[in-house]
Amino acid sequence: MAKLMSLREAAALVRDGDTIACGGNLLHRGPFALVRELARQGRRELEVVKTAGAYDVDLLAAAGCLRAASCGFVGFENEFGLAPSYRRAVEAGTVEAREHACYTVIQGLRAAAFGLPFMPAAGFVGSDLPTARGFKTVRDPYTGVEVLAVPPIRPRWALIHVPEADAEGNARIYGTEFEDVLMSRAAAGVIVTAERIVPTEELARQPELTKIPAFLVTAVVHAPHGAWPGSCYPLYGYDPAGVRAYLEAARSPETLQAYLAACDQPQEAAAPAR
């Protein structure tokens, strides 16, 4: 199967009810063009996994795509505040907030990536999180101390946006990797969206820069400005006006649909670099 495909074709691989892990962090290098396409296609009953989500998690909640979110934090921070659509959905009971610390999301992904039944986690003495999540404890055989046992988080898909990839799916990440590499190992399949599609020979000249190898990747999409209105280091920063435009549009289903239509695929490539 050819891996290089359109945004619409790649989004169609994600089925209703799937668990998706979204790469990036807050407004930085998230798979935002792909998330918009999932919303346009009307995907339903998704669970999203992310350490710290913002635009992606909020938009999926606003569009009615989510049944659950396993996140350490969801909010826009900076001058934008909380994630209003996500908050409304959780308060209304239409989205289940599966409470995590960022650390427990990471440990759950590690357990899946390493093929282990759980990963231990320390530092939760006095926290209500283990009780809220139903996490069990195990006794450290060396010290006798009880430690948290975080079960595996096994996404069906990892959605990763990168600056560069080849048509086979070898992908480079510049700057902070966040949990993207870990997600690519924990998930059953990976969909990569890339600012640039480069020849394999170019990547082969510096193979150490390839963070996600082709054999893990199911689909590759050429998506210039695919992290907009977020940033993609080192190519562009986040677009404050673009974030505000989304937050305003997400106030009602009608304005959200108009927003998604205005950001349809032909316009994705034309989104301004900031």
Short mmCIF file of C-alpha atoms in Angstrom, two decimals:
data_model
loop_
_atom_site.label_atom_id
_atom_site.label_comp_id
_atom_site.label_asym_id
_atom_site.label_seq_id
_atom_site.Cartn_x
_atom_site.Cartn_y
_atom_site.Cartn_z
CA MET A 1 0.00 0.00 0.00
CA ALA A 2 1.32 3.45 -0.94
CA LYS A 3 1.94 5.46 2.20
CA LEU A 4 1.83 8.95 0.70
CA MET A 5 -1.81 10.05 0.63
CA SER A 6 -4.11 13.02 1.06
CA LEU A 7 -5.25 14.40 4.38
CA ARG A 8 -8.74 13.06 3.74
CA GLU A 9 -7.46 9.56 2.94
CA ALA A 10 -5.28 9.46 6.03
CA ALA A 11 -8.08 10.67 8.32
CA ALA A 12 -10.37 7.99 6.88
CA LEU A 13 -8.04 5.35 8.37
CA VAL A 14 -9.21 6.40 11.83
CA ARG A 15 -12.47 4.66 12.70
CA ASP A 16 -15.22 5.58 15.12
CA GLY A 17 -14.29 4.34 18.58
CA ASP A 18 -10.52 4.37 18.02
CA THR A 19 -8.03 5.60 20.59
CA ILE A 20 -5.72 8.23 19.12
CA ALA A 21 -2.54 9.68 20.62
CA CYS A 22 -1.85 13.23 19.43
CA GLY A 23 1.77 14.31 19.30
CA GLY A 24 3.16 17.69 20.22
CA ASN A 25 2.42 19.64 23.37
CA LEU A 26 -0.12 22.39 23.96
CA LEU A 27 0.12 24.68 20.89
CA HIS A 28 3.42 23.26 19.66
CA ARG A 29 3.78 20.85 16.74
CA GLY A 30 0.38 19.21 17.15
CA PRO A 31 -1.28 17.31 14.27
CA PHE A 32 -3.86 20.07 13.93
CA ALA A 33 -4.63 19.79 10.20
CA LEU A 34 -5.34 16.09 10.66
CA VAL A 35 -7.50 16.76 13.71
CA ARG A 36 -9.54 19.28 11.71
CA GLU A 37 -10.06 16.67 9.02
CA LEU A 38 -11.27 14.12 11.58
CA ALA A 39 -13.80 16.70 12.74
CA ARG A 40 -14.89 17.43 9.16
CA GLN A 41 -15.41 13.72 8.54
CA GLY A 42 -17.62 13.48 11.61
CA ARG A 43 -15.62 10.89 13.48
CA ARG A 44 -17.29 9.81 16.73
CA GLU A 45 -16.54 8.04 20.02
CA LEU A 46 -12.79 8.67 19.91
CA GLU A 47 -10.55 8.57 22.95
CA VAL A 48 -7.65 11.02 22.79
CA VAL A 49 -4.36 10.48 24.63
CA LYS A 50 -1.94 13.33 25.27
CA THR A 51 0.19 14.61 28.11
CA ALA A 52 -0.83 18.26 27.59
CA GLY A 53 -3.52 19.04 25.03
CA ALA A 54 -4.98 22.31 23.80
CA TYR A 55 -6.36 23.06 20.32
CA ASP A 56 -6.55 19.40 19.28
CA VAL A 57 -8.41 18.08 22.32
CA ASP A 58 -10.68 21.12 22.53
CA LEU A 59 -11.61 21.01 18.83
CA LEU A 60 -12.41 17.30 18.96
CA ALA A 61 -14.64 17.96 21.98
CA ALA A 62 -16.32 20.92 20.27
CA ALA A 63 -17.04 18.83 17.16
CA GLY A 64 -18.58 15.97 19.15
CA CYS A 65 -15.82 13.54 18.20
CA LEU A 66 -14.78 12.45 21.70
CA ARG A 67 -16.03 9.94 24.22
CA ALA A 68 -13.00 10.22 26.53
CA ALA A 69 -9.71 12.03 27.06
CA SER A 70 -6.71 10.55 28.86
CA CYS A 71 -4.60 13.64 29.44
CA GLY A 72 -2.43 15.15 32.13
CA PHE A 73 -3.61 18.65 31.28
CA VAL A 74 -5.97 20.31 28.79
CA GLY A 75 -5.84 24.07 28.35
CA PHE A 76 -4.45 26.82 26.14
CA GLU A 77 -2.35 28.63 28.77
CA ASN A 78 -0.66 31.90 27.73
CA GLU A 79 -3.30 34.60 27.20
CA PHE A 80 -5.95 32.13 26.09
CA GLY A 81 -6.83 30.42 29.36
CA LEU A 82 -8.65 27.11 29.70
CA ALA A 83 -10.08 24.84 27.00
CA PRO A 84 -13.73 25.98 26.95
CA SER A 85 -15.26 23.36 24.65
CA TYR A 86 -13.52 20.51 26.45
CA ARG A 87 -14.63 21.88 29.81
CA ARG A 88 -18.25 22.20 28.67
CA ALA A 89 -18.24 18.64 27.30
CA VAL A 90 -16.82 17.20 30.53
CA GLU A 91 -19.27 19.17 32.67
CA ALA A 92 -22.16 18.00 30.48
CA GLY A 93 -21.03 14.38 30.77
CA THR A 94 -20.58 13.89 27.02
CA VAL A 95 -16.81 13.42 27.38
CA GLU A 96 -15.21 11.35 30.13
CA ALA A 97 -12.11 13.00 31.61
CA ARG A 98 -9.83 10.09 32.49
CA GLU A 99 -7.66 11.92 34.97
CA HIS A 100 -3.90 11.55 34.62
CA ALA A 101 -0.69 13.24 35.53
CA CYS A 102 1.52 13.82 32.50
CA TYR A 103 3.87 11.30 34.12
CA THR A 104 1.24 8.54 34.25
CA VAL A 105 0.38 9.10 30.57
CA ILE A 106 4.08 8.66 29.78
CA GLN A 107 4.39 5.55 31.94
CA GLY A 108 1.28 4.02 30.35
CA LEU A 109 2.71 4.64 26.88
CA ARG A 110 6.05 3.18 27.99
CA ALA A 111 4.34 0.03 29.23
CA ALA A 112 2.70 -0.40 25.83
CA ALA A 113 5.89 0.39 23.91
CA PHE A 114 7.93 -2.07 25.96
CA GLY A 115 5.29 -4.80 25.92
CA LEU A 116 4.94 -4.77 29.70
CA PRO A 117 1.82 -5.29 31.84
CA PHE A 118 2.47 -2.04 33.74
CA MET A 119 5.12 0.56 34.53
CA PRO A 120 5.88 1.63 38.09
CA ALA A 121 5.48 5.27 39.06
CA ALA A 122 6.60 7.05 42.22
CA GLY A 123 5.76 10.43 43.68
CA PHE A 124 2.02 10.08 44.26
CA VAL A 125 2.01 9.94 48.07
CA GLY A 126 -0.89 12.09 49.27
CA SER A 127 -2.45 12.36 45.82
CA ASP A 128 -6.04 11.34 45.08
CA LEU A 129 -5.10 10.48 41.50
CA PRO A 130 -4.45 6.75 42.10
CA THR A 131 -7.86 6.38 43.75
CA ALA A 132 -9.63 8.45 41.10
CA ARG A 133 -8.12 6.36 38.30
CA GLY A 134 -8.29 3.03 40.09
CA PHE A 135 -4.54 2.49 39.73
CA LYS A 136 -3.22 -0.43 41.75
CA THR A 137 0.07 -0.63 43.63
CA VAL A 138 2.80 -3.26 43.74
CA ARG A 139 5.50 -3.87 46.32
CA ASP A 140 9.04 -3.14 45.20
CA PRO A 141 10.84 -6.49 45.76
CA TYR A 142 14.09 -4.67 46.59
CA THR A 143 12.89 -2.07 49.09
CA GLY A 144 9.42 -3.22 50.07
CA VAL A 145 7.99 0.20 49.16
CA GLU A 146 4.55 0.30 47.51
CA VAL A 147 4.69 1.93 44.09
CA LEU A 148 1.96 2.80 41.61
CA ALA A 149 1.47 0.34 38.73
CA VAL A 150 0.28 2.23 35.63
CA PRO A 151 -1.37 -0.05 33.05
CA PRO A 152 -0.47 0.16 29.34
CA ILE A 153 -1.98 2.84 27.13
CA ARG A 154 -2.22 1.28 23.67
CA PRO A 155 -3.50 3.78 21.08
CA ARG A 156 -4.79 2.48 17.79
CA TRP A 157 -3.17 5.46 16.07
CA ALA A 158 -0.44 7.95 16.85
CA LEU A 159 -1.00 11.19 14.93
CA ILE A 160 2.34 12.95 14.57
CA HIS A 161 3.25 16.20 12.81
CA VAL A 162 6.89 16.68 11.81
CA PRO A 163 8.98 19.19 9.86
CA GLU A 164 10.28 16.58 7.40
CA ALA A 165 9.51 13.04 6.27
CA ASP A 166 10.07 10.95 3.19
CA ALA A 167 7.34 9.18 1.26
CA GLU A 168 8.01 5.94 3.15
CA GLY A 169 7.42 7.51 6.56
CA ASN A 170 10.91 8.10 7.89
CA ALA A 171 10.38 11.25 9.94
CA ARG A 172 12.58 13.91 11.46
CA ILE A 173 11.72 16.02 14.50
CA TYR A 174 13.72 19.15 15.22
CA GLY A 175 13.77 20.59 18.71
CA THR A 176 11.80 19.04 21.54
CA GLU A 177 10.34 15.61 20.73
CA PHE A 178 7.71 15.73 23.48
CA GLU A 179 6.13 12.22 23.64
CA ASP A 180 5.96 11.73 19.87
CA VAL A 181 8.66 9.07 19.58
CA LEU A 182 7.18 7.17 22.52
CA MET A 183 3.69 7.37 21.02
CA SER A 184 4.99 5.98 17.73
CA ARG A 185 6.28 2.91 19.59
CA ALA A 186 3.17 2.44 21.73
CA ALA A 187 0.54 2.74 18.99
CA ALA A 188 -0.60 0.03 16.60
CA GLY A 189 -0.20 2.44 13.67
CA VAL A 190 1.26 5.87 12.96
CA ILE A 191 -0.03 8.63 10.68
CA VAL A 192 2.63 11.24 9.92
CA THR A 193 1.84 14.68 8.56
CA ALA A 194 4.87 16.62 7.37
CA GLU A 195 5.74 20.17 6.41
CA ARG A 196 8.06 18.87 3.70
CA ILE A 197 8.36 15.58 1.86
CA VAL A 198 12.04 15.02 1.17
CA PRO A 199 13.91 12.33 -0.79
CA THR A 200 14.92 9.26 1.18
CA GLU A 201 18.49 9.86 0.05
CA GLU A 202 18.49 13.20 1.86
CA LEU A 203 17.46 11.55 5.13
CA ALA A 204 19.99 8.76 4.62
CA ARG A 205 22.85 11.26 4.70
CA GLN A 206 22.12 11.89 8.40
CA PRO A 207 20.21 8.82 9.60
CA GLU A 208 20.65 9.80 13.25
CA LEU A 209 18.14 12.63 12.71
CA THR A 210 15.35 10.18 11.83
CA LYS A 211 13.27 9.83 15.00
CA ILE A 212 10.40 7.72 13.63
CA PRO A 213 11.37 4.92 11.22
CA ALA A 214 9.29 4.02 8.19
CA PHE A 215 8.41 0.51 9.36
CA LEU A 216 6.22 1.99 12.11
CA VAL A 217 4.32 4.32 9.78
CA THR A 218 1.09 3.52 7.94
CA ALA A 219 0.41 6.84 6.20
CA VAL A 220 2.28 10.00 5.24
CA VAL A 221 0.62 13.30 4.35
CA HIS A 222 2.23 16.40 2.88
CA ALA A 223 0.66 19.06 5.11
CA PRO A 224 2.42 22.44 4.95
CA HIS A 225 1.52 24.49 8.03
CA GLY A 226 -0.13 21.35 9.38
CA ALA A 227 0.43 22.48 12.99
CA TRP A 228 -1.27 25.87 12.43
CA PRO A 229 -2.49 27.77 14.42
CA GLY A 230 0.18 26.20 16.59
CA SER A 231 3.91 26.27 15.99
CA CYS A 232 6.31 23.93 14.23
CA TYR A 233 9.92 24.51 15.20
CA PRO A 234 12.03 25.77 13.50
CA LEU A 235 9.67 26.84 10.72
CA TYR A 236 7.03 29.03 12.39
CA GLY A 237 5.64 30.10 15.74
CA TYR A 238 2.07 29.89 16.92
CA ASP A 239 -0.51 32.31 15.52
CA PRO A 240 -2.33 34.16 18.34
CA ALA A 241 -4.96 35.54 15.97
CA GLY A 242 -5.58 32.06 14.60
CA VAL A 243 -6.07 30.65 18.10
CA ARG A 244 -8.50 33.44 18.97
CA ALA A 245 -10.42 32.85 15.75
CA TYR A 246 -10.86 29.18 16.69
CA LEU A 247 -11.97 29.97 20.24
CA GLU A 248 -14.57 32.39 18.91
CA ALA A 249 -15.76 29.91 16.26
CA ALA A 250 -16.07 27.06 18.77
CA ARG A 251 -18.81 28.88 20.69
CA SER A 252 -21.53 27.23 18.58
CA PRO A 253 -21.85 24.21 16.26
CA GLU A 254 -22.77 26.46 13.33
CA THR A 255 -19.77 28.75 13.60
CA LEU A 256 -17.49 25.75 14.20
CA GLN A 257 -18.66 24.11 10.97
CA ALA A 258 -18.03 27.35 9.10
CA TYR A 259 -14.56 27.51 10.63
CA LEU A 260 -13.76 23.93 9.59
CA ALA A 261 -15.00 24.60 6.07
CA ALA A 262 -12.85 27.72 5.84
CA CYS A 263 -9.84 25.64 6.91
CA ASP A 264 -10.57 22.91 4.36
CA GLN A 265 -7.67 21.18 2.68
CA PRO A 266 -6.91 23.68 -0.10
CA GLN A 267 -6.54 26.39 2.53
CA GLU A 268 -4.45 24.29 4.92
CA ALA A 269 -1.35 24.83 2.80
CA ALA A 270 -2.04 28.55 2.60
CA ALA A 271 -2.24 29.12 6.37
CA PRO A 272 0.20 31.93 7.18
CA ALA A 273 3.57 31.21 8.72
CA ARG A 274 4.17 33.38 11.78
#
